[in-house]
PDB file of C-alpha atoms and ligand atoms in Angstrom:
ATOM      1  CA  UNK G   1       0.000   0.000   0.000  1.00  0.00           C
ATOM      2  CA  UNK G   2       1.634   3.233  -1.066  1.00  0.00           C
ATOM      3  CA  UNK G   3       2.198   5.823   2.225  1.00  0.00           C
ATOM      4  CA  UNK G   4      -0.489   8.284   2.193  1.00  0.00           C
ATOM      5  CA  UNK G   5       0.936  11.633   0.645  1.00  0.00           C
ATOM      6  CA  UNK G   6      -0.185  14.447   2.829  1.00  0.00           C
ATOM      7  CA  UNK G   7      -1.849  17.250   0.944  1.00  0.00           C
ATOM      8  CA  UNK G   8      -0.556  20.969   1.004  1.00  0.00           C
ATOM      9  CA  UNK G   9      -3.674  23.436   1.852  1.00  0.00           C
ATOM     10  CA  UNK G  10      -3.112  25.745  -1.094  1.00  0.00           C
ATOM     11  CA  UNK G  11      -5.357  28.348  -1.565  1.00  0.00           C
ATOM     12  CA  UNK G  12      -6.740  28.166  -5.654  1.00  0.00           C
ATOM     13  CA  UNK G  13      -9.181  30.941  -5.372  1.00  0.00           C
ATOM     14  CA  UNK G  14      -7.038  33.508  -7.573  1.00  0.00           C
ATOM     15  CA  UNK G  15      -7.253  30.263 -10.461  1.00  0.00           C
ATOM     16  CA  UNK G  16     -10.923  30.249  -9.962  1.00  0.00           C
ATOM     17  CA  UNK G  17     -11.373  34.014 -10.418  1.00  0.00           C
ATOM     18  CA  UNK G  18      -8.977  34.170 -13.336  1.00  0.00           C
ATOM     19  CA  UNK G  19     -10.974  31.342 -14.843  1.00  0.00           C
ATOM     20  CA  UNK G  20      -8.763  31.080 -18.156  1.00  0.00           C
ATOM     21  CA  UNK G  21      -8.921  28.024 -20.292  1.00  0.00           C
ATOM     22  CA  UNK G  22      -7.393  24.631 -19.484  1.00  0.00           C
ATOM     23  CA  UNK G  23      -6.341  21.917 -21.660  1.00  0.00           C
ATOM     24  CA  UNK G  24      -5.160  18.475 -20.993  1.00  0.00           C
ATOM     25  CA  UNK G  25      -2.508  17.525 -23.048  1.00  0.00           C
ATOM     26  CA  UNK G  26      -2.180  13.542 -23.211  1.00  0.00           C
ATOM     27  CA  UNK G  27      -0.019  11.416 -25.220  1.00  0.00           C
ATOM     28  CA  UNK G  28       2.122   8.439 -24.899  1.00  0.00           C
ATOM     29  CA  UNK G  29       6.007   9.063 -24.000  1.00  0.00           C
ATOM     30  CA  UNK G  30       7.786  10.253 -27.075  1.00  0.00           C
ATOM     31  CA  UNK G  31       4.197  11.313 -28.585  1.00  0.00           C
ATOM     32  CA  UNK G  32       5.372  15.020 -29.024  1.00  0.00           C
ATOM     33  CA  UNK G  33       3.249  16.562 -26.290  1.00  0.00           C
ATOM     34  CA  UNK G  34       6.236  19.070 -25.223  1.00  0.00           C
ATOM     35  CA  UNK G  35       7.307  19.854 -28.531  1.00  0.00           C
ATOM     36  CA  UNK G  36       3.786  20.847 -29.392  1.00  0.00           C
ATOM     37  CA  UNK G  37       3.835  22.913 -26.457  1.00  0.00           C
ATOM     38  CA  UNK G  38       6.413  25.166 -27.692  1.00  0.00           C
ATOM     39  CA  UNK G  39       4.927  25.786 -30.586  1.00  0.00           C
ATOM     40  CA  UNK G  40       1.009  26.944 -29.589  1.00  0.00           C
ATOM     41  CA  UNK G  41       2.942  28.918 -26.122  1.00  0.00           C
ATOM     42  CA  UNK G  42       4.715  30.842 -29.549  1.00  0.00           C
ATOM     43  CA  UNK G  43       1.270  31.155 -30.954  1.00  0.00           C
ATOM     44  CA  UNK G  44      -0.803  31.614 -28.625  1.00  0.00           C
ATOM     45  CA  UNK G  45       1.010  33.120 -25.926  1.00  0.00           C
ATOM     46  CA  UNK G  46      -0.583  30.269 -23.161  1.00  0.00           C
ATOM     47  CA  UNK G  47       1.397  28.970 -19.883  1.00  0.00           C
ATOM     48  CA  UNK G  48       3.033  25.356 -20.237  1.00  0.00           C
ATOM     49  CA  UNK G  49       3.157  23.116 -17.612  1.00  0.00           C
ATOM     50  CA  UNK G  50       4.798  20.273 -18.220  1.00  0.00           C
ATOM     51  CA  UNK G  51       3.976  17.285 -14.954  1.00  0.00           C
ATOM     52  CA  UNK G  52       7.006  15.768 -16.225  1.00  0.00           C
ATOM     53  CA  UNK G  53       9.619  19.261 -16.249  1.00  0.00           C
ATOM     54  CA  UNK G  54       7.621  20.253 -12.389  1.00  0.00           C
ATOM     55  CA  UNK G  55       8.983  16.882 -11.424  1.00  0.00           C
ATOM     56  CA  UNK G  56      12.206  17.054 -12.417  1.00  0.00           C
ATOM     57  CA  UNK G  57      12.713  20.271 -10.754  1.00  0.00           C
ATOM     58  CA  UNK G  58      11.474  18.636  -7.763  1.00  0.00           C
ATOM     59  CA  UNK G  59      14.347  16.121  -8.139  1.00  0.00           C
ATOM     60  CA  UNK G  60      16.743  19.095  -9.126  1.00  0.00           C
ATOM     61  CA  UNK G  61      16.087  20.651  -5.613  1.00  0.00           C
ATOM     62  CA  UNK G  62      17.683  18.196  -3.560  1.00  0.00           C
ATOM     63  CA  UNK G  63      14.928  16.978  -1.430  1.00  0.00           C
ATOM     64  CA  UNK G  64      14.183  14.297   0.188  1.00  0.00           C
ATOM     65  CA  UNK G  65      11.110  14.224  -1.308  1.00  0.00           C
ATOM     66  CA  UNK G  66      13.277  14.728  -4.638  1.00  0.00           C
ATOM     67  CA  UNK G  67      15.151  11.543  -4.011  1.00  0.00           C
ATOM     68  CA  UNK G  68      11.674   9.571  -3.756  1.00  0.00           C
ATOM     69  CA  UNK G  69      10.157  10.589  -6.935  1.00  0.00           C
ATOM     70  CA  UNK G  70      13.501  10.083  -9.184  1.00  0.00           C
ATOM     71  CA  UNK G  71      13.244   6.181  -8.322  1.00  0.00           C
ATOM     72  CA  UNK G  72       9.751   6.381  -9.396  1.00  0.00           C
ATOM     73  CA  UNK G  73      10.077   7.842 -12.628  1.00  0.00           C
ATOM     74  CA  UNK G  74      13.207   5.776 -13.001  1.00  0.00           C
ATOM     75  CA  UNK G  75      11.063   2.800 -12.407  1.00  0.00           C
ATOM     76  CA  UNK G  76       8.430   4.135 -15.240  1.00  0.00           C
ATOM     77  CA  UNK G  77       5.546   4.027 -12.828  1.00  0.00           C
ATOM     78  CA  UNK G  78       3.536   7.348 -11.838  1.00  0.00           C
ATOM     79  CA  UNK G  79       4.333   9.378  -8.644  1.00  0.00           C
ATOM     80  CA  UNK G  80       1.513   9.880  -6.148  1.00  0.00           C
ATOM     81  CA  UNK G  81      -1.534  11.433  -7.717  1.00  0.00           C
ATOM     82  CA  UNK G  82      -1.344  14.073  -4.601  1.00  0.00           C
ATOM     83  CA  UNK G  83       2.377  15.512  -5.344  1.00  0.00           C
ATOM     84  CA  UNK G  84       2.182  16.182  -8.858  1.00  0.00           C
ATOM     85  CA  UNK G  85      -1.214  17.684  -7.997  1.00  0.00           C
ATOM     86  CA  UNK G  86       0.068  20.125  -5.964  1.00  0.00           C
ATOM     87  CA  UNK G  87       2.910  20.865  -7.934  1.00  0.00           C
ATOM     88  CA  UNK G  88       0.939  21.843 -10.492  1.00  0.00           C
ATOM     89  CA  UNK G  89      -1.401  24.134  -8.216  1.00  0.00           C
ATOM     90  CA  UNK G  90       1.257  25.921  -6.695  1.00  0.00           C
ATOM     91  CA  UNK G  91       3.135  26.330 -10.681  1.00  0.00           C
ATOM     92  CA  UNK G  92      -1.115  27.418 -11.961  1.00  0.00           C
ATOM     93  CA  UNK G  93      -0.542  30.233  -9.201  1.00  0.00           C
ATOM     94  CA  UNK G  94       2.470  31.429  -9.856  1.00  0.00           C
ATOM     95  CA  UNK G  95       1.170  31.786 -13.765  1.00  0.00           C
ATOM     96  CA  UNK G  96      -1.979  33.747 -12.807  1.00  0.00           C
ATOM     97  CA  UNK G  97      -0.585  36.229 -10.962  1.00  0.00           C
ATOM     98  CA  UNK G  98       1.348  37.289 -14.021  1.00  0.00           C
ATOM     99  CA  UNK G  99      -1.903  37.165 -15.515  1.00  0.00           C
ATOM    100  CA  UNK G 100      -1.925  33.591 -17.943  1.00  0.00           C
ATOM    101  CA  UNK G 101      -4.182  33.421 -20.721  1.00  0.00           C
ATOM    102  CA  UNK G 102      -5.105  29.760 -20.087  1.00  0.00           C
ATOM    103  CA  UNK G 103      -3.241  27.159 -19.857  1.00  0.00           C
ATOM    104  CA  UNK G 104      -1.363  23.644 -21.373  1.00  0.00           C
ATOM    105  CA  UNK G 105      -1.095  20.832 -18.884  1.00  0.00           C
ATOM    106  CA  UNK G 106       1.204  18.565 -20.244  1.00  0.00           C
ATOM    107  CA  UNK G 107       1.448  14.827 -19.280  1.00  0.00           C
ATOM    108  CA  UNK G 108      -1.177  15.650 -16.793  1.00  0.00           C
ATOM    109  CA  UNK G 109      -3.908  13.529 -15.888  1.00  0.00           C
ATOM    110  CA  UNK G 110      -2.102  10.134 -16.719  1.00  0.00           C
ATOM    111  CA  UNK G 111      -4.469   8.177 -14.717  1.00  0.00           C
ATOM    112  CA  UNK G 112      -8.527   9.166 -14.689  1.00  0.00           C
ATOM    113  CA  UNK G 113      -9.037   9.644 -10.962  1.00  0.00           C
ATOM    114  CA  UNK G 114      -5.824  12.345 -11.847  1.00  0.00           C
ATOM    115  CA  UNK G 115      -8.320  14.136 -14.134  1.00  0.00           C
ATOM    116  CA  UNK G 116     -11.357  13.866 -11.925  1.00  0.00           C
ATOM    117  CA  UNK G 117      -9.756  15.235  -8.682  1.00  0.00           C
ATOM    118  CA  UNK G 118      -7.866  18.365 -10.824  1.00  0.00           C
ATOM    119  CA  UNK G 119     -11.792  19.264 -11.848  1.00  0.00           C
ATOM    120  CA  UNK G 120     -13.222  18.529  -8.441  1.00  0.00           C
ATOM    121  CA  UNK G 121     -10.282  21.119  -6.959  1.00  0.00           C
ATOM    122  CA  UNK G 122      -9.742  23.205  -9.260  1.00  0.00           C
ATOM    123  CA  UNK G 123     -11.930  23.873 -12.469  1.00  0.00           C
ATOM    124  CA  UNK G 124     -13.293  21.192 -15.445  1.00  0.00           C
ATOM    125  CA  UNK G 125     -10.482  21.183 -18.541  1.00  0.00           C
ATOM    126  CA  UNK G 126     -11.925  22.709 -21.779  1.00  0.00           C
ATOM    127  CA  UNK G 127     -10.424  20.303 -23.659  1.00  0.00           C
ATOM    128  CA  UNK G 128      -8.157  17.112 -23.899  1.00  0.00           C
ATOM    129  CA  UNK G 129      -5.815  16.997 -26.852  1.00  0.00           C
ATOM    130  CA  UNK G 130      -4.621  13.350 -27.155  1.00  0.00           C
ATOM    131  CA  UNK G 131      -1.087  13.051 -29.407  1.00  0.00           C
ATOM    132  CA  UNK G 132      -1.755   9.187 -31.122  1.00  0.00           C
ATOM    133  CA  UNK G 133       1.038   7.484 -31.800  1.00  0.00           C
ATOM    134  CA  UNK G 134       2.235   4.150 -32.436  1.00  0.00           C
ATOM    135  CA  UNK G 135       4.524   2.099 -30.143  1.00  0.00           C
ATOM    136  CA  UNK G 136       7.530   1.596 -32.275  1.00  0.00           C
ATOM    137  CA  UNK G 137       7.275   5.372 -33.239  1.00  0.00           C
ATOM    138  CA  UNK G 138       7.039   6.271 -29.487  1.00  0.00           C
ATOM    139  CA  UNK G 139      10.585   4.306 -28.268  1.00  0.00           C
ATOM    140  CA  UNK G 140      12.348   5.363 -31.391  1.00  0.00           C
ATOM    141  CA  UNK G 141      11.601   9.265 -30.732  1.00  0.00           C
ATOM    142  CA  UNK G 142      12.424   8.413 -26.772  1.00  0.00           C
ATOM    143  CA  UNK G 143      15.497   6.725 -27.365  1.00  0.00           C
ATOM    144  CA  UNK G 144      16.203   9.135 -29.801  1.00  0.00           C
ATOM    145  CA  UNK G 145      15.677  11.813 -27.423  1.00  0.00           C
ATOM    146  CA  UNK G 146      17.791  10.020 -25.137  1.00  0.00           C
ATOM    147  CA  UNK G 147      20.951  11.209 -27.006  1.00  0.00           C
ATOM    148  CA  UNK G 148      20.352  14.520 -25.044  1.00  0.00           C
ATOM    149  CA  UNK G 149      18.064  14.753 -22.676  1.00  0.00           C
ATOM    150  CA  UNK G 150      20.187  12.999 -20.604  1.00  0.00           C
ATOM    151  CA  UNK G 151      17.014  12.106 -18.543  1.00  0.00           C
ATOM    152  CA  UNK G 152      16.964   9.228 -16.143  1.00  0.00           C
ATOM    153  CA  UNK G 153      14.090   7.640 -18.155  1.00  0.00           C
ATOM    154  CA  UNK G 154      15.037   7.841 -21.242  1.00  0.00           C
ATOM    155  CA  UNK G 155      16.254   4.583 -21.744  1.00  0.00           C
ATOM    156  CA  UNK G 156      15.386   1.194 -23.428  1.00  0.00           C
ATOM    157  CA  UNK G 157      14.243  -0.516 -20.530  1.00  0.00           C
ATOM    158  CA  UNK G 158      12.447   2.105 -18.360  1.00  0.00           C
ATOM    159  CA  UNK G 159      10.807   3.476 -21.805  1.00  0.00           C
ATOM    160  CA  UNK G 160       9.053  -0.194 -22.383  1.00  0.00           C
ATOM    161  CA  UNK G 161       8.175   0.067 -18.171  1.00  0.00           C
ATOM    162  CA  UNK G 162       6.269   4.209 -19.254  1.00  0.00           C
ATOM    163  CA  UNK G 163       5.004   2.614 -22.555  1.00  0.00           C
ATOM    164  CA  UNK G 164       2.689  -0.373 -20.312  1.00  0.00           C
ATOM    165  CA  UNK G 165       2.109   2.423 -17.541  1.00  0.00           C
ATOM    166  CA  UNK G 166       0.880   4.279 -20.522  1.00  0.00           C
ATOM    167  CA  UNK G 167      -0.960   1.420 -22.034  1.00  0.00           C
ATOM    168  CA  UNK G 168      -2.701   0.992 -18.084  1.00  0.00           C
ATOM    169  CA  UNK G 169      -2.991   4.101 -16.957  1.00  0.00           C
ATOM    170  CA  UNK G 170      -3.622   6.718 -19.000  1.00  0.00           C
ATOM    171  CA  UNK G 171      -5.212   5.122 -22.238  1.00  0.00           C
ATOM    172  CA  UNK G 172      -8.501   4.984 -20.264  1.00  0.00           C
ATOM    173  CA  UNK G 173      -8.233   8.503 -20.123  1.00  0.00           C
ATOM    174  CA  UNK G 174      -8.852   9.188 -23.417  1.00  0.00           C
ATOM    175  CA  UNK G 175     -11.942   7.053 -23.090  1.00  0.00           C
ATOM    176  CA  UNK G 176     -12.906   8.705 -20.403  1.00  0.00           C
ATOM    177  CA  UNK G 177     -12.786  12.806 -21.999  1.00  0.00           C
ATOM    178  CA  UNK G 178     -14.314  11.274 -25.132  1.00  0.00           C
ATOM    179  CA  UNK G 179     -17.442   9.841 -23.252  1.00  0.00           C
ATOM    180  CA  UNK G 180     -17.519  13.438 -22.109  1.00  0.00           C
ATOM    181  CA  UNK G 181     -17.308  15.069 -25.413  1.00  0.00           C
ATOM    182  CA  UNK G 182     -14.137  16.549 -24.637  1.00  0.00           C
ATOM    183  CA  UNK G 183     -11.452  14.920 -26.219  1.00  0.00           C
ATOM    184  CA  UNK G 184      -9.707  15.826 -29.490  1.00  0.00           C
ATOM    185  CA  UNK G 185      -7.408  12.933 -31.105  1.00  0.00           C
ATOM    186  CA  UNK G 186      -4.811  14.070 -33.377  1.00  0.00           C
ATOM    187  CA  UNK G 187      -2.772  11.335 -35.369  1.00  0.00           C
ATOM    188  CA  UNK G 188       0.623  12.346 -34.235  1.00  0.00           C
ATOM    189  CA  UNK G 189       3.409  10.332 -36.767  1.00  0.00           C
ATOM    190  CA  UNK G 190       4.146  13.008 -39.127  1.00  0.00           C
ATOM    191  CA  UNK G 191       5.912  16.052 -39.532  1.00  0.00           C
ATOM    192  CA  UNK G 192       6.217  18.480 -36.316  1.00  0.00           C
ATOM    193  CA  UNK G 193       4.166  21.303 -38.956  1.00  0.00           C
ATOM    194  CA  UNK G 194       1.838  18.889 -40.674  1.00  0.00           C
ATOM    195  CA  UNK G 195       0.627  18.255 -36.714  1.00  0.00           C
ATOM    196  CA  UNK G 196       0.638  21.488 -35.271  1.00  0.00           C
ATOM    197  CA  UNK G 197      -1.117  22.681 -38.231  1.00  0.00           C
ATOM    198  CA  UNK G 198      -4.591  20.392 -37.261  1.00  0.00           C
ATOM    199  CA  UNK G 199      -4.035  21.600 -33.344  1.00  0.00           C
ATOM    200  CA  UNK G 200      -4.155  24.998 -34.685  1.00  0.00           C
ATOM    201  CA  UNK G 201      -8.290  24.321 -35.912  1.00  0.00           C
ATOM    202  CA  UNK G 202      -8.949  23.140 -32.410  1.00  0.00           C
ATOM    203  CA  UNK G 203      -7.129  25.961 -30.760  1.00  0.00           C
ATOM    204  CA  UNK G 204      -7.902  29.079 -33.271  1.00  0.00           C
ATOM    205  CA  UNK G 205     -12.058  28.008 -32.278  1.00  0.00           C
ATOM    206  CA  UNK G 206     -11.105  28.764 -28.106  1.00  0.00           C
ATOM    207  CA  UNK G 207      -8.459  31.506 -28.372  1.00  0.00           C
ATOM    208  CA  UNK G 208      -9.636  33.901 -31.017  1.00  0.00           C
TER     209      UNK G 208
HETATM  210  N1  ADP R 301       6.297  14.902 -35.064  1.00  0.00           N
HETATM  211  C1  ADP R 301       7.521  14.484 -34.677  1.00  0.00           C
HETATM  212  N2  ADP R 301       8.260  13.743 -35.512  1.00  0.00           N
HETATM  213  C2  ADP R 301       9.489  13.296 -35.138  1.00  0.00           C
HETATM  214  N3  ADP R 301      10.046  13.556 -33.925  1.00  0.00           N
HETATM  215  C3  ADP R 301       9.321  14.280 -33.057  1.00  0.00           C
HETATM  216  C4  ADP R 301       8.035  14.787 -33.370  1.00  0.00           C
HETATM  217  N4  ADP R 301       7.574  15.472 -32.284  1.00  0.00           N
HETATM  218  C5  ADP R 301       8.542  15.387 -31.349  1.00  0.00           C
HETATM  219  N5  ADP R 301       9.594  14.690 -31.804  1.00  0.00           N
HETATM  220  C6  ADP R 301      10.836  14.351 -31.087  1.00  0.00           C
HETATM  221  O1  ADP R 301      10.486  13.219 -30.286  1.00  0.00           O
HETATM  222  C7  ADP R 301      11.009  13.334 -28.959  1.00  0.00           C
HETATM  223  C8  ADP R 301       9.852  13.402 -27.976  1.00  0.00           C
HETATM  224  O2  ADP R 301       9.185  14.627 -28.170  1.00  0.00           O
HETATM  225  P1  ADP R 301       8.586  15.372 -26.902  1.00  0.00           P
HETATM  226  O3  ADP R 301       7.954  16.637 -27.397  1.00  0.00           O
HETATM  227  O4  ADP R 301       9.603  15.431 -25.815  1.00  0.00           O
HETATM  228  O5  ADP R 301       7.414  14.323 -26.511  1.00  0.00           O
HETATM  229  P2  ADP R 301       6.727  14.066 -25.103  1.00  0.00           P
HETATM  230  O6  ADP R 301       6.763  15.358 -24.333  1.00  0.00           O
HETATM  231  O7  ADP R 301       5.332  13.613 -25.479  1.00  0.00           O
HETATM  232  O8  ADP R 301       7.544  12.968 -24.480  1.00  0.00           O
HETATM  233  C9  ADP R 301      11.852  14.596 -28.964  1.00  0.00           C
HETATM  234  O9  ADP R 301      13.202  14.230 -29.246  1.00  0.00           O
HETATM  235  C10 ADP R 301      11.301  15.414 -30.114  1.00  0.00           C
HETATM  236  O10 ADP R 301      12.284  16.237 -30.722  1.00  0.00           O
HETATM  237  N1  DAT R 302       0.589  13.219 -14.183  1.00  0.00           N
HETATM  238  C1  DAT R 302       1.544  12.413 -13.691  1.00  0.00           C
HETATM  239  N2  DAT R 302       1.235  11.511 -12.731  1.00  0.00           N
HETATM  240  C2  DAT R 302       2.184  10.672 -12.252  1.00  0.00           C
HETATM  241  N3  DAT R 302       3.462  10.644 -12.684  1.00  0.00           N
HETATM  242  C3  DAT R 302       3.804  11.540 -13.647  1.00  0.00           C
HETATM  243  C4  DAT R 302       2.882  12.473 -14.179  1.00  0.00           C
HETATM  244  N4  DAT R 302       3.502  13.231 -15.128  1.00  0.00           N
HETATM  245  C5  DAT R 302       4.772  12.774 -15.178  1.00  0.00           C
HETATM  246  N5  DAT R 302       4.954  11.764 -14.299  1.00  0.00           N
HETATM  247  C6  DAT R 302       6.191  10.990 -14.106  1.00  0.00           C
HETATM  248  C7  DAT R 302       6.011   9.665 -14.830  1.00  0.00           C
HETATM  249  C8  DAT R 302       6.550   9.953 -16.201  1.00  0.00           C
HETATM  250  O1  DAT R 302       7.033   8.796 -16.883  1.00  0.00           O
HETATM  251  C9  DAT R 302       7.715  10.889 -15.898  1.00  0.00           C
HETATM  252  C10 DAT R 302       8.088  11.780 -17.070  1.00  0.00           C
HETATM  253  O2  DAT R 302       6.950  12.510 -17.445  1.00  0.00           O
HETATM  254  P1  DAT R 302       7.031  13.428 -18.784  1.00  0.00           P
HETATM  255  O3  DAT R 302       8.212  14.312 -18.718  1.00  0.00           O
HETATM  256  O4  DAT R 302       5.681  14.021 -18.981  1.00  0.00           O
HETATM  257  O5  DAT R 302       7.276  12.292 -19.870  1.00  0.00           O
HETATM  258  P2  DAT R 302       7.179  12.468 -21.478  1.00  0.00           P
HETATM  259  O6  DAT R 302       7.271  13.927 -21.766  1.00  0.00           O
HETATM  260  O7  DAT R 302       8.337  11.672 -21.953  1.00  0.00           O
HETATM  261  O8  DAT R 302       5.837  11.872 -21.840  1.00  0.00           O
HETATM  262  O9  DAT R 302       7.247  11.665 -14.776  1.00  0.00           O
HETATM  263 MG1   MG R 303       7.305  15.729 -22.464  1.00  0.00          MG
END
């Protein structure tokens, strides 16, 4: 049974009044979510928040807490629903009160109870983009990727552990957001442009 994460009491009532846009950005690892990112932040001038990137920072710091979560990720599973929760929060905040337009979570929810508890706290997503991709495609960007990110799990064997926590976890997900009406599914192979270019006639219908 995993130890109980305690929650922080942070106080989301500027988010609430600033009531800007979210959108869920889900995808398998490799599937181009951050790289997408970049490109509608350029365009559209919204905050990025990456669960993956808040994490790592967490690890960067030094803490103890740090040193928990980088044999999680190294393991491919997903850290405690509760801390990457409230790291997101506390990042939302911080975004708000330089006055965000609306915002990208990326790699957040990976599991649907993630999703449900963000709306029950915080506010329902707009909209769920979902980055499709096939398997082979998804290692051979990772390992790829590997040549520089130098991250911990970027590697052949913890990328096959994220690709069946993917397959678990966070495929229901997109079940779940389309059964809501939410969800938008983009085929996600191609070209960087050729992609961006269909999440454009999603995003040019919210942001004007
Ligand atoms: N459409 C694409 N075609 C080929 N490579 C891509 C594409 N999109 C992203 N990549 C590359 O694949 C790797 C994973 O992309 P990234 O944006 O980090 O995905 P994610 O955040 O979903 O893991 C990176 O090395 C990136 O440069
Ligand atoms: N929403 C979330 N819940 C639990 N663990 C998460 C999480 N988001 C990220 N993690 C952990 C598990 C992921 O394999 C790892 C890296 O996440 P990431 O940087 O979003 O990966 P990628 O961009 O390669 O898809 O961090
Ligand atoms: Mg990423």
């Amino acid at each position: 049974m995993a130890p109980t994460v305690e929650r922080k009491q942070i106080d989301i009532t500027p988010l609430k009044k600033a009531n800007v846009p979210i959108i869920f950005i889900v995808g398998g690892p490799g599937s181009g979510k951050g790289t997408q990112c970049e490109r509608i932040v350029k365009k559209y001038g919204l905050s990025h928040l990456s669960s993956g990137d808040l994490l790592r920072d967490e690890v960067k710091s030094g803490s103890a807490r740090g040193g928990q979560l980088t044999k999680i990720m190294e393991a491919g599973e997903l850290v405690p629903l509760e801390v990457v929760l409230d790291l997101i929060k506390e990042a939302m905040l911080k975004e708000v009160a330089k006055g965000s337009k609306g915002f990208l979570i990326d790699g957040y929810p990976r599991e649907v109870k993630q999703g449900d508890q963000f709306e029950a706290e915080i506010m329902p997503s707009r909209l769920v983009l979902y980055f499709e991709v096939a398997e082979e495609t998804l290692v051979k960007r990772c390992l790829k990727r590997a040549e520089t990110s130098g991250r911990v799990d970027d590697n052949a064997e913890t990328i096959k552990k994220r690709l069946k926590t993917f397959m678990q976890s966070t495929t229901p997900v997109v079940d779940h957001y389309a059964k809501k009406g939410k969800l938008v599914k983009i085929d996600a192979e191609g070209g960087v442009d050729e992609i961006f270019g269909v999440v454009q006639q999603h995003l040019d219908k919210i942001f004007k």
